[in-house]
XYZ file of C-alpha atoms in Angstrom:
663
model
C 0.000 0.000 0.000
C 2.856 2.368 0.804
C 4.316 1.659 -2.606
C 0.979 2.520 -4.221
C 0.621 5.775 -2.240
C 4.126 6.889 -3.119
C 3.433 5.997 -6.756
C 0.297 8.156 -6.741
C 2.257 11.093 -5.310
C 4.920 10.701 -7.990
C 2.350 10.414 -10.800
C -0.273 12.982 -9.807
C -0.661 14.391 -13.293
C -1.039 10.897 -14.752
C -3.662 9.959 -12.133
C -5.716 13.078 -12.905
C -5.579 12.484 -16.670
C -6.444 8.787 -16.320
C -9.327 9.534 -13.943
C -10.782 12.106 -16.335
C -10.344 9.676 -19.211
C -12.159 6.964 -17.262
C -15.003 9.268 -16.215
C -15.528 10.517 -19.772
C -15.652 6.933 -21.020
C -18.169 5.870 -18.356
C -20.427 8.867 -19.012
C -20.290 8.343 -22.798
C -21.044 4.634 -22.361
C -24.093 5.333 -20.174
C -25.388 7.985 -22.559
C -24.936 5.611 -25.517
C -26.837 2.901 -23.669
C -29.774 5.089 -22.646
C -30.177 6.926 -25.931
C -29.376 4.085 -28.320
C -28.769 0.520 -27.100
C -31.776 0.449 -24.745
C -34.154 0.931 -27.686
C -33.252 -2.467 -29.172
C -33.491 -4.723 -26.106
C -36.989 -6.033 -26.832
C -36.461 -6.662 -30.543
C -37.023 -10.217 -31.762
C -34.029 -12.488 -31.278
C -33.717 -14.066 -34.732
C -31.477 -17.081 -34.111
C -31.554 -18.204 -37.734
C -32.566 -16.625 -41.026
C -32.272 -18.083 -44.513
C -29.454 -16.417 -46.379
C -30.819 -15.072 -49.649
C -34.029 -14.613 -51.580
C -35.137 -13.485 -55.017
C -36.128 -9.898 -55.718
C -39.468 -10.823 -57.254
C -40.881 -13.421 -54.878
C -43.833 -15.725 -55.540
C -47.462 -14.458 -55.642
C -49.264 -15.401 -52.443
C -52.912 -15.294 -53.519
C -54.612 -18.714 -53.851
C -51.354 -20.419 -52.895
C -50.681 -22.677 -49.926
C -46.986 -22.916 -49.112
C -45.613 -25.866 -47.162
C -41.983 -25.889 -46.013
C -40.069 -28.419 -43.936
C -37.671 -26.598 -41.605
C -34.783 -27.636 -39.439
C -35.513 -26.177 -36.020
C -32.060 -25.276 -34.726
C -33.398 -23.413 -31.693
C -34.046 -24.805 -28.224
C -37.424 -23.062 -28.260
C -39.562 -21.024 -30.639
C -41.422 -17.789 -29.965
C -41.936 -16.738 -33.568
C -41.438 -17.532 -37.242
C -40.481 -14.913 -39.803
C -41.133 -14.626 -43.536
C -39.986 -12.261 -46.268
C -43.041 -10.473 -47.722
C -43.486 -7.742 -50.337
C -46.298 -5.565 -51.705
C -48.123 -5.308 -48.368
C -51.419 -3.396 -48.630
C -52.217 -1.522 -45.416
C -55.879 -1.192 -46.479
C -56.378 -4.882 -47.201
C -58.736 -7.126 -45.199
C -56.681 -10.188 -46.080
C -55.538 -12.504 -43.277
C -52.263 -14.445 -43.249
C -52.619 -17.986 -41.816
C -49.626 -19.797 -40.323
C -49.611 -23.428 -39.129
C -46.830 -25.345 -37.394
C -46.961 -29.129 -37.694
C -44.935 -32.199 -36.841
C -43.473 -34.258 -39.660
C -46.415 -36.664 -39.417
C -48.795 -33.780 -40.149
C -50.204 -33.393 -36.635
C -50.938 -29.784 -35.760
C -48.820 -28.104 -33.090
C -50.061 -24.531 -33.331
C -51.846 -22.266 -35.772
C -52.496 -18.530 -35.805
C -53.552 -15.691 -38.060
C -52.351 -12.136 -38.630
C -53.973 -9.328 -40.588
C -52.175 -8.075 -43.688
C -52.587 -4.461 -42.567
C -50.456 -5.285 -39.493
C -47.528 -6.389 -41.675
C -44.782 -4.409 -43.463
C -42.705 -4.884 -46.578
C -39.594 -6.869 -45.709
C -38.960 -9.515 -43.073
C -42.007 -10.022 -40.817
C -42.111 -12.069 -37.614
C -45.322 -13.887 -36.678
C -45.276 -14.382 -32.925
C -46.508 -17.676 -31.483
C -47.005 -19.182 -28.052
C -43.563 -20.311 -26.853
C -42.754 -23.866 -27.965
C -40.170 -26.229 -26.508
C -39.857 -28.985 -29.066
C -38.054 -32.314 -28.979
C -38.160 -32.779 -32.738
C -35.905 -30.664 -34.929
C -37.861 -31.317 -38.116
C -41.062 -29.279 -38.412
C -43.445 -28.267 -41.166
C -44.709 -24.705 -41.531
C -47.672 -23.871 -43.751
C -48.529 -20.436 -45.084
C -51.800 -19.415 -46.724
C -54.086 -16.390 -47.061
C -57.792 -15.665 -46.658
C -59.042 -13.167 -49.213
C -57.571 -11.160 -52.076
C -53.932 -10.116 -51.722
C -51.046 -8.865 -53.842
C -48.393 -10.132 -51.419
C -45.286 -11.813 -52.827
C -43.425 -14.348 -50.673
C -39.605 -14.349 -50.705
C -37.925 -17.566 -51.834
C -34.375 -18.797 -52.343
C -32.724 -21.285 -54.700
C -29.674 -21.589 -52.418
C -29.390 -24.980 -50.714
C -26.863 -23.693 -48.073
C -25.329 -27.145 -47.922
C -22.320 -26.092 -45.849
C -24.483 -24.921 -42.962
C -28.056 -26.165 -43.089
C -29.679 -28.176 -45.844
C -32.813 -26.408 -47.072
C -35.586 -28.629 -48.336
C -37.693 -27.499 -51.269
C -41.113 -26.164 -50.423
C -44.459 -27.300 -51.818
C -47.079 -24.992 -53.306
C -50.596 -26.436 -53.321
C -48.964 -29.817 -52.560
C -46.762 -29.617 -55.657
C -42.987 -29.734 -55.053
C -41.079 -26.657 -56.247
C -37.384 -26.019 -56.956
C -37.020 -23.287 -54.333
C -37.360 -22.812 -50.576
C -39.147 -20.219 -48.508
C -37.079 -17.494 -46.916
C -37.876 -17.999 -43.256
C -36.433 -17.148 -39.867
C -36.639 -18.639 -36.377
C -37.173 -16.431 -33.320
C -36.236 -17.357 -29.763
C -37.327 -14.613 -27.359
C -36.027 -11.049 -27.379
C -32.611 -9.383 -27.304
C -32.580 -8.469 -23.621
C -29.209 -10.243 -23.303
C -27.771 -7.329 -25.270
C -27.801 -5.295 -22.064
C -25.442 -7.779 -20.388
C -23.319 -7.941 -23.516
C -22.948 -4.174 -23.809
C -22.046 -3.679 -20.156
C -19.645 -6.614 -20.288
C -17.723 -4.785 -23.032
C -17.863 -1.522 -21.047
C -16.745 -3.307 -17.855
C -13.792 -4.898 -19.626
C -12.660 -1.504 -20.895
C -13.022 -0.046 -17.389
C -11.033 -2.965 -15.970
C -8.356 -2.432 -18.605
C -8.042 1.301 -17.888
C -7.943 0.752 -14.114
C -5.390 -2.067 -14.306
C -3.196 -0.017 -16.617
C -3.318 2.852 -14.113
C -2.455 0.607 -11.165
C 0.418 -1.092 -12.981
C 1.779 2.262 -14.136
C 1.602 3.718 -10.630
C 3.362 0.641 -9.230
C 6.034 1.092 -11.934
C 5.560 -2.420 -13.290
C 7.683 -3.303 -16.327
C 6.280 -2.256 -19.689
C 6.343 -5.903 -20.853
C 3.952 -6.982 -18.075
C 1.685 -4.003 -18.737
C 1.657 -5.026 -22.389
C 0.466 -8.524 -21.542
C -2.510 -7.185 -19.574
C -3.410 -4.643 -22.261
C -3.145 -7.148 -25.132
C -5.039 -9.925 -23.362
C -8.006 -7.847 -22.162
C -8.236 -5.980 -25.485
C -8.204 -9.355 -27.218
C -11.087 -10.616 -25.082
C -13.098 -7.546 -26.092
C -12.432 -8.158 -29.795
C -13.315 -11.842 -29.382
C -16.732 -10.759 -28.130
C -17.338 -7.953 -30.621
C -16.252 -10.067 -33.622
C -18.665 -13.037 -33.413
C -17.883 -16.543 -34.525
C -17.069 -17.003 -38.198
C -17.099 -13.288 -39.035
C -13.305 -13.336 -39.344
C -12.185 -14.322 -42.881
C -12.305 -18.089 -43.458
C -12.664 -18.758 -39.724
C -15.300 -21.438 -40.344
C -12.752 -23.610 -42.181
C -10.030 -22.893 -39.610
C -12.460 -23.778 -36.822
C -13.295 -27.101 -38.478
C -9.577 -27.878 -38.789
C -8.954 -27.269 -35.075
C -12.152 -29.120 -34.112
C -11.144 -32.179 -36.160
C -7.725 -32.225 -34.478
C -9.480 -32.018 -31.116
C -11.660 -35.004 -32.042
C -8.526 -37.002 -32.849
C -7.064 -36.117 -29.435
C -10.302 -37.214 -27.766
C -10.326 -40.475 -29.766
C -13.572 -39.552 -31.496
C -14.352 -40.066 -35.149
C -13.179 -36.868 -36.805
C -14.282 -37.361 -40.440
C -17.010 -39.093 -42.364
C -16.358 -41.328 -45.371
C -16.051 -38.267 -47.624
C -13.417 -36.542 -45.491
C -15.818 -33.973 -44.030
C -15.451 -32.940 -40.392
C -18.019 -34.459 -38.020
C -19.460 -31.946 -35.565
C -20.889 -33.255 -32.327
C -23.296 -31.403 -30.039
C -20.385 -29.374 -28.638
C -19.487 -28.174 -32.142
C -20.612 -24.762 -33.377
C -23.027 -24.856 -36.263
C -23.988 -21.220 -36.491
C -24.972 -19.232 -39.504
C -23.288 -15.896 -38.855
C -21.128 -16.024 -41.967
C -24.156 -16.383 -44.183
C -25.626 -13.137 -42.895
C -23.975 -9.894 -41.893
C -23.907 -9.893 -38.043
C -26.871 -8.146 -36.521
C -28.391 -7.454 -33.136
C -29.446 -11.082 -32.621
C -25.866 -12.249 -33.202
C -24.744 -10.555 -29.999
C -27.871 -11.676 -28.107
C -27.266 -15.334 -29.017
C -23.567 -15.028 -28.190
C -24.195 -13.544 -24.745
C -26.926 -16.040 -23.877
C -24.795 -19.014 -24.805
C -21.626 -17.758 -23.131
C -23.778 -17.414 -19.992
C -24.807 -21.065 -20.352
C -28.289 -20.489 -21.804
C -28.385 -22.578 -24.984
C -30.169 -20.776 -27.833
C -29.119 -22.844 -30.852
C -29.010 -26.581 -30.433
C -27.954 -29.132 -33.020
C -28.782 -32.598 -31.705
C -26.670 -35.561 -32.736
C -23.792 -35.528 -35.217
C -23.453 -33.559 -38.423
C -20.922 -33.713 -41.212
C -19.956 -30.216 -42.337
C -17.143 -29.885 -44.863
C -13.470 -30.733 -45.295
C -10.898 -28.884 -43.173
C -7.663 -27.360 -44.389
C -4.963 -29.927 -45.044
C -2.013 -27.712 -44.090
C -0.460 -25.872 -41.171
C -1.248 -28.508 -38.556
C 0.927 -26.744 -35.982
C -0.785 -23.441 -36.702
C -3.773 -24.693 -34.715
C -2.108 -26.047 -31.568
C -3.372 -23.334 -29.139
C -6.895 -23.364 -30.604
C -7.016 -27.175 -30.542
C -5.912 -27.280 -26.912
C -8.595 -24.757 -25.949
C -11.337 -26.601 -27.848
C -10.277 -29.934 -26.329
C -10.342 -28.571 -22.773
C -13.774 -27.036 -23.393
C -15.119 -30.343 -24.685
C -13.669 -32.235 -21.731
C -15.447 -29.786 -19.403
C -18.718 -30.435 -21.299
C -19.168 -26.789 -22.280
C -21.713 -25.774 -24.878
C -20.651 -25.121 -28.461
C -20.285 -21.341 -28.062
C -18.193 -21.714 -24.902
C -15.986 -24.350 -26.537
C -15.322 -22.102 -29.535
C -14.665 -19.075 -27.323
C -12.167 -21.052 -25.233
C -10.342 -22.030 -28.419
C -10.061 -18.349 -29.324
C -8.829 -17.519 -25.808
C -5.953 -20.002 -25.984
C -4.809 -18.510 -29.292
C -4.942 -15.052 -27.704
C -3.083 -16.225 -24.581
C -0.156 -17.622 -26.589
C 0.038 -14.391 -28.584
C -0.055 -12.167 -25.477
C 2.644 -14.232 -23.748
C 5.009 -14.175 -26.726
C 4.519 -10.460 -27.366
C 5.120 -9.515 -23.719
C 8.203 -11.761 -23.674
C 9.408 -10.139 -26.877
C 8.914 -6.638 -25.411
C 11.010 -7.606 -22.391
C 13.851 -8.738 -24.669
C 13.796 -6.330 -27.596
C 16.164 -3.317 -27.539
C 14.745 -0.174 -25.968
C 14.512 1.705 -29.266
C 12.070 -0.871 -30.702
C 9.788 -1.530 -27.703
C 7.115 0.975 -28.684
C 7.255 -0.169 -32.302
C 6.749 -3.759 -31.214
C 3.840 -2.870 -28.932
C 2.137 -0.552 -31.427
C 2.164 -3.122 -34.245
C 1.040 -6.004 -32.020
C -1.932 -3.914 -30.787
C -3.315 -2.992 -34.214
C -7.005 -3.959 -34.578
C -6.170 -6.125 -37.588
C -3.716 -8.075 -35.422
C -6.374 -8.369 -32.711
C -8.827 -9.696 -35.292
C -6.464 -12.423 -36.469
C -5.120 -13.539 -33.089
C -8.595 -13.686 -31.501
C -9.769 -16.303 -33.964
C -9.154 -19.847 -35.154
C -7.120 -18.549 -38.091
C -3.562 -19.915 -38.152
C -2.454 -16.280 -38.443
C -2.646 -16.151 -34.643
C 0.351 -18.488 -34.423
C 1.999 -17.007 -37.525
C 1.893 -13.432 -36.185
C 3.060 -14.532 -32.733
C 5.999 -16.474 -34.219
C 6.922 -13.745 -36.724
C 6.799 -10.894 -34.220
C 8.672 -12.863 -31.573
C 11.357 -13.941 -34.051
C 11.809 -10.283 -35.052
C 12.170 -9.269 -31.391
C 14.527 -12.110 -30.497
C 16.863 -11.525 -33.422
C 17.115 -7.819 -32.552
C 17.797 -8.874 -28.961
C 20.665 -11.087 -30.129
C 22.001 -8.427 -32.496
C 21.895 -5.416 -30.143
C 21.632 -6.566 -26.517
C 22.936 -10.022 -25.730
C 26.687 -10.494 -25.447
C 26.891 -14.126 -26.546
C 24.674 -16.415 -28.617
C 24.236 -19.863 -27.056
C 22.425 -23.066 -27.967
C 19.205 -22.023 -26.189
C 19.034 -18.912 -28.366
C 19.543 -20.969 -31.495
C 16.876 -23.454 -30.398
C 14.340 -20.633 -29.872
C 15.095 -19.145 -33.284
C 14.823 -22.596 -34.865
C 11.385 -23.255 -33.308
C 10.085 -19.901 -34.536
C 11.481 -20.577 -38.008
C 9.827 -23.994 -38.112
C 6.472 -22.507 -37.077
C 6.665 -19.863 -39.819
C 7.861 -22.343 -42.436
C 4.996 -24.760 -41.772
C 2.334 -22.022 -41.949
C 3.494 -19.459 -44.558
C 7.123 -19.838 -45.520
C 7.119 -16.582 -47.525
C 7.799 -14.762 -44.224
C 11.072 -16.597 -43.620
C 13.109 -13.579 -44.867
C 12.618 -12.263 -41.308
C 15.469 -14.650 -40.499
C 17.687 -12.268 -42.454
C 17.830 -10.046 -39.367
C 20.173 -12.718 -38.013
C 22.845 -11.470 -40.404
C 23.048 -8.331 -38.247
C 24.323 -10.400 -35.291
C 28.103 -9.802 -35.008
C 30.148 -12.940 -35.671
C 32.089 -12.389 -32.431
C 28.955 -13.264 -30.421
C 29.214 -16.873 -31.621
C 31.625 -19.316 -30.031
C 33.500 -20.027 -33.231
C 34.336 -17.879 -36.199
C 32.244 -19.727 -38.783
C 29.414 -20.778 -36.454
C 27.174 -17.909 -37.587
C 27.142 -18.984 -41.239
C 26.812 -22.659 -40.357
C 23.708 -21.923 -38.298
C 22.200 -19.722 -41.011
C 22.513 -22.582 -43.514
C 21.155 -25.060 -40.936
C 18.151 -22.831 -40.214
C 17.274 -22.653 -43.902
C 17.640 -26.420 -44.251
C 15.587 -27.117 -41.114
C 12.866 -24.713 -42.238
C 12.679 -26.378 -45.645
C 12.587 -29.855 -44.117
C 9.911 -28.761 -41.648
C 7.680 -27.524 -44.447
C 8.147 -30.720 -46.432
C 7.616 -33.047 -43.471
C 4.508 -31.248 -42.255
C 3.063 -31.293 -45.764
C 3.653 -35.037 -46.030
C 2.319 -35.581 -42.511
C -0.889 -33.729 -43.332
C -1.371 -35.644 -46.571
C -0.894 -38.949 -44.749
C -2.786 -38.278 -41.533
C -5.601 -35.892 -42.449
C -7.295 -37.973 -45.114
C -9.470 -35.165 -46.416
C -10.287 -33.485 -49.689
C -7.516 -31.152 -50.797
C -8.386 -27.476 -50.464
C -7.562 -25.785 -53.756
C -7.202 -22.024 -54.066
C -9.250 -20.761 -56.984
C -8.877 -17.482 -58.878
C -11.622 -14.880 -58.796
C -12.803 -16.056 -62.226
C -12.494 -19.128 -64.411
C -9.718 -17.477 -66.425
C -6.145 -18.787 -66.495
C -3.851 -17.117 -63.970
C -0.345 -15.788 -64.544
C 2.453 -18.349 -64.741
C 6.045 -18.073 -63.445
C 7.395 -18.436 -66.991
C 5.260 -15.523 -68.213
C 6.545 -13.329 -65.380
C 10.167 -14.234 -66.151
C 9.837 -13.602 -69.876
C 7.908 -10.310 -69.600
C 9.805 -8.220 -67.037
C 8.629 -4.891 -68.472
C 4.984 -5.874 -68.261
C 5.573 -7.209 -64.767
C 6.948 -3.852 -63.635
C 3.865 -2.113 -65.045
C 1.568 -4.556 -63.209
C 3.378 -3.963 -59.918
C 3.291 -0.177 -60.340
C -0.432 -0.288 -61.204
C -1.111 -2.386 -58.129
C 0.759 -0.030 -55.809
C -0.783 3.068 -57.377
C -4.369 1.775 -57.212
C -4.409 -0.149 -53.948
C -1.684 1.096 -51.613
C -4.183 3.241 -49.677
C -6.460 0.217 -49.229
C -3.525 -1.962 -48.154
C -2.618 0.524 -45.412
C -6.211 0.676 -44.129
C -6.540 -3.108 -44.230
C -3.234 -3.537 -42.437
C -4.309 -1.194 -39.642
C -7.973 -1.470 -38.796
C -10.478 -1.408 -41.636
C -12.511 -3.327 -42.521
C -12.558 -6.006 -39.837
C -13.839 -9.434 -40.852
C -17.126 -9.857 -42.679
C -18.862 -7.152 -40.667
C -19.396 -4.953 -43.722
C -18.193 -1.959 -41.691
C -15.604 0.529 -42.922
C -13.941 2.408 -40.085
C -14.099 6.228 -40.020
C -11.005 7.916 -41.448
C -10.216 9.466 -38.042
C -9.589 5.972 -36.604
C -7.372 4.987 -39.545
C -5.453 8.249 -39.169
C -5.205 7.650 -35.422
C -3.558 4.255 -35.709
C -1.276 5.564 -38.468
C -0.184 8.349 -36.103
C 0.472 5.841 -33.306
C 2.760 3.860 -35.604
C 4.660 6.980 -36.622
C 4.856 8.047 -32.984
C 6.288 4.635 -32.042
C 9.116 5.109 -34.569
C 10.292 8.361 -32.919
C 13.213 8.152 -30.521
C 13.453 9.593 -26.995
C 16.362 11.303 -25.336
C 17.171 8.242 -23.190
C 17.222 5.827 -26.148
C 20.140 4.894 -28.354
C 18.848 5.237 -31.902
C 22.218 4.948 -33.596
C 21.275 2.162 -35.993
C 23.794 1.922 -38.811
C 22.481 2.911 -42.200
C 23.646 -0.441 -43.569
C 21.430 -2.225 -41.046
C 18.460 -0.002 -41.904
C 18.971 -0.672 -45.587
C 19.165 -4.428 -45.006
C 15.888 -4.471 -43.046
C 14.235 -2.440 -45.797
C 15.464 -5.036 -48.303
C 13.922 -7.817 -46.187
C 10.614 -5.942 -46.013
C 10.689 -5.340 -49.772
C 11.477 -8.997 -50.424
C 8.390 -10.152 -48.513
C 6.258 -7.420 -50.129
C 7.247 -8.534 -53.637
C 6.872 -12.225 -52.739
C 3.303 -11.668 -51.513
C 2.384 -9.900 -54.741
C 3.984 -12.627 -56.857
C 2.215 -15.378 -54.911
C -1.191 -13.771 -55.423
C -0.426 -13.025 -59.066
C 0.338 -16.679 -59.779
C -2.412 -18.276 -57.691
C -5.246 -15.757 -57.941
C -4.920 -13.149 -60.701
C -6.355 -13.806 -64.217
C -3.677 -13.310 -66.862
C -5.532 -10.451 -68.558
C -5.508 -8.217 -65.442
C -3.207 -5.205 -65.351
C -2.839 -5.404 -61.546
C -2.425 -8.092 -58.902
C -5.753 -9.221 -57.426
C -6.501 -10.787 -54.044
C -3.865 -8.958 -51.995
C -4.971 -7.858 -48.530
C -3.158 -5.412 -46.301
C -3.000 -7.855 -43.384
C -0.578 -10.004 -45.407
C 2.135 -7.417 -44.674
C 1.637 -7.342 -40.897
C 4.387 -9.884 -40.058
C 7.065 -7.583 -41.551
C 5.602 -4.188 -40.631
C 7.959 -3.830 -37.613
C 10.912 -4.040 -40.002
C 9.725 -0.990 -41.914
C 9.178 1.037 -38.734
C 12.665 0.204 -37.423
C 14.071 1.477 -40.733
C 12.623 4.957 -40.102
C 13.216 4.919 -36.337
C 15.087 7.862 -34.909
C 14.757 10.310 -37.771
C 12.391 12.276 -35.538
C 13.401 12.762 -31.904
C 11.310 13.668 -28.865
C 12.609 15.632 -25.926
C 11.063 13.246 -23.418
C 11.825 10.023 -21.586
C 10.725 6.686 -22.980
C 8.532 5.899 -19.933
C 6.404 8.963 -20.562
C 6.146 8.156 -24.257
C 5.149 4.564 -23.470
C 2.330 5.848 -21.273
C 1.093 8.283 -23.911
C 1.149 5.564 -26.555
C -0.806 3.063 -24.424
C -3.461 5.682 -23.608
C -3.715 6.718 -27.253
C -4.035 3.107 -28.336
C -6.758 2.423 -25.753
C -8.682 5.498 -26.875
C -8.549 4.368 -30.514
C -9.624 0.827 -29.616
C -12.601 2.204 -27.695
C -13.586 4.216 -30.765
C -13.194 1.178 -33.024
C -15.180 -1.177 -30.770
C -18.004 1.306 -30.148
C -18.255 1.981 -33.892
C -18.701 -1.744 -34.520
C -21.202 -2.139 -31.673
C -23.372 0.799 -32.700
C -23.555 -0.261 -36.351
C -24.210 -3.964 -35.678
C -26.813 -3.272 -32.974
C -28.676 -0.850 -35.219
C -29.063 -3.273 -38.124
């Protein structure tokens, strides 16, 4: 306690600023809740809605629609339909019946057309708790109407198999667009205040740790981990690019560990009752997405898939890129958690490994690069990737840590021993088995003075060995996956059926290749920067305001400035070499996407995303470090950067929340 009191006295200005910051955040959060969030609490909780429907629809008059549905909810309080051309002056009545598969009536009700609206309409029913998942819903009208009913030709085989509906007992080639409702969205209140509480906890803990003068590395762990939890909540399951496939890969590995059948005869992953089978990816996340998530994390099951289901094939690569997620999923299944809790625990283990490696890296990295390391690791795009089942969580952790450790060996440590070499080797193997194009990061090792090795030629011997080990690791893991994971091969397809560029074409047309690269940089560099920083996140269909993008850009530039108590005398040769390494990865990424994704008639490289450059972003910032100097101590600058980063993350998260809740 005495230590805390003395820390408060020494940091009075900081305490005042942090307290004001906290109070402003609390007041803004309460105002946002009362004026905005509160209005949506009693909206229908739509736990499932068919993905797409035609623009025209099918005329409703004199038609009786019958549709078999898969009831994925634990209970039903309403059924929704897509309707158009509603006449508010009509006397027509809409009749809805719910039946068992044998045709026995469960419940029927009617609603007047004048009480409906164009768009998706929910017909509320008496709450039903049903044992059977297969139900039949019938839709008919009494009287003249010009209503058109929305239908879809999409079978949605990867998520839920839609049966074709019948019209006047005649089978059609389409399905009704329907939705299932389970209560209201009152859980949103808990969800919103959970996010607010986590931010408050983060701000308070940061203040306490700063007052107690805890090492920046330990502060970083707390900040990264709690921020990651917030992003794991705000970015629901399967909204992160390709997370559904990554989840299936980790889940199948977990089934193998638990000695359960992982695949069916076609190589598709078998999901048990503790496996997520949600439909978020098929629809842009909305209010109900958060309501379902909060209910299920609290233990109240909203979506329930009974028995086993075969989904689709997993990825047949990067087995070791899923170790943390697989461990988390396995522990959750052993504890008999529900599917949402199991998936969330898998995300948490990926986040934990990332936070541990980053905080360890910050403790080791030279003083001049600590803020750079922290700033890059805290970017929202990094948070998105590491708080998911994507193997990028392990890739980013390994790449960032390897960068930090090699700088530690080059600038801080006096002698390189076998433990150091083992750590570098493990990181190299992890990168090689996930995405080997980032192995040029190993080139930082050339900056380590030869005198730090025991023998004169040891440095070059180890460099060759690392390259050989990395290559062998990639080959062995590829063979292991082909032998062990007997699944369908995942093939990357171009954005059209056209033939993509070939290596021979690139080699024989250097002038055209230069033009393609210049066109790509000229047209898309701004997008790459936004995508690398914070926008857009996942499949949320939300573009961040320019002030947030500018804010994170400023934080990165700020992190590259040197303080008066830091040695920023990096040799120009070393800066140039790191720029070469960054450029090598940049060009390699473009070439990889040009060969695998871009049709050969394009004049630019397609498929490139800014997040692909995150693993080497610290290299670029170290290159420009020290050209601008601040007349302040590094501790003060660290504090300013953490507060700035927290403020920007609050803005980013609240932007996502407000848009998703209002949909």
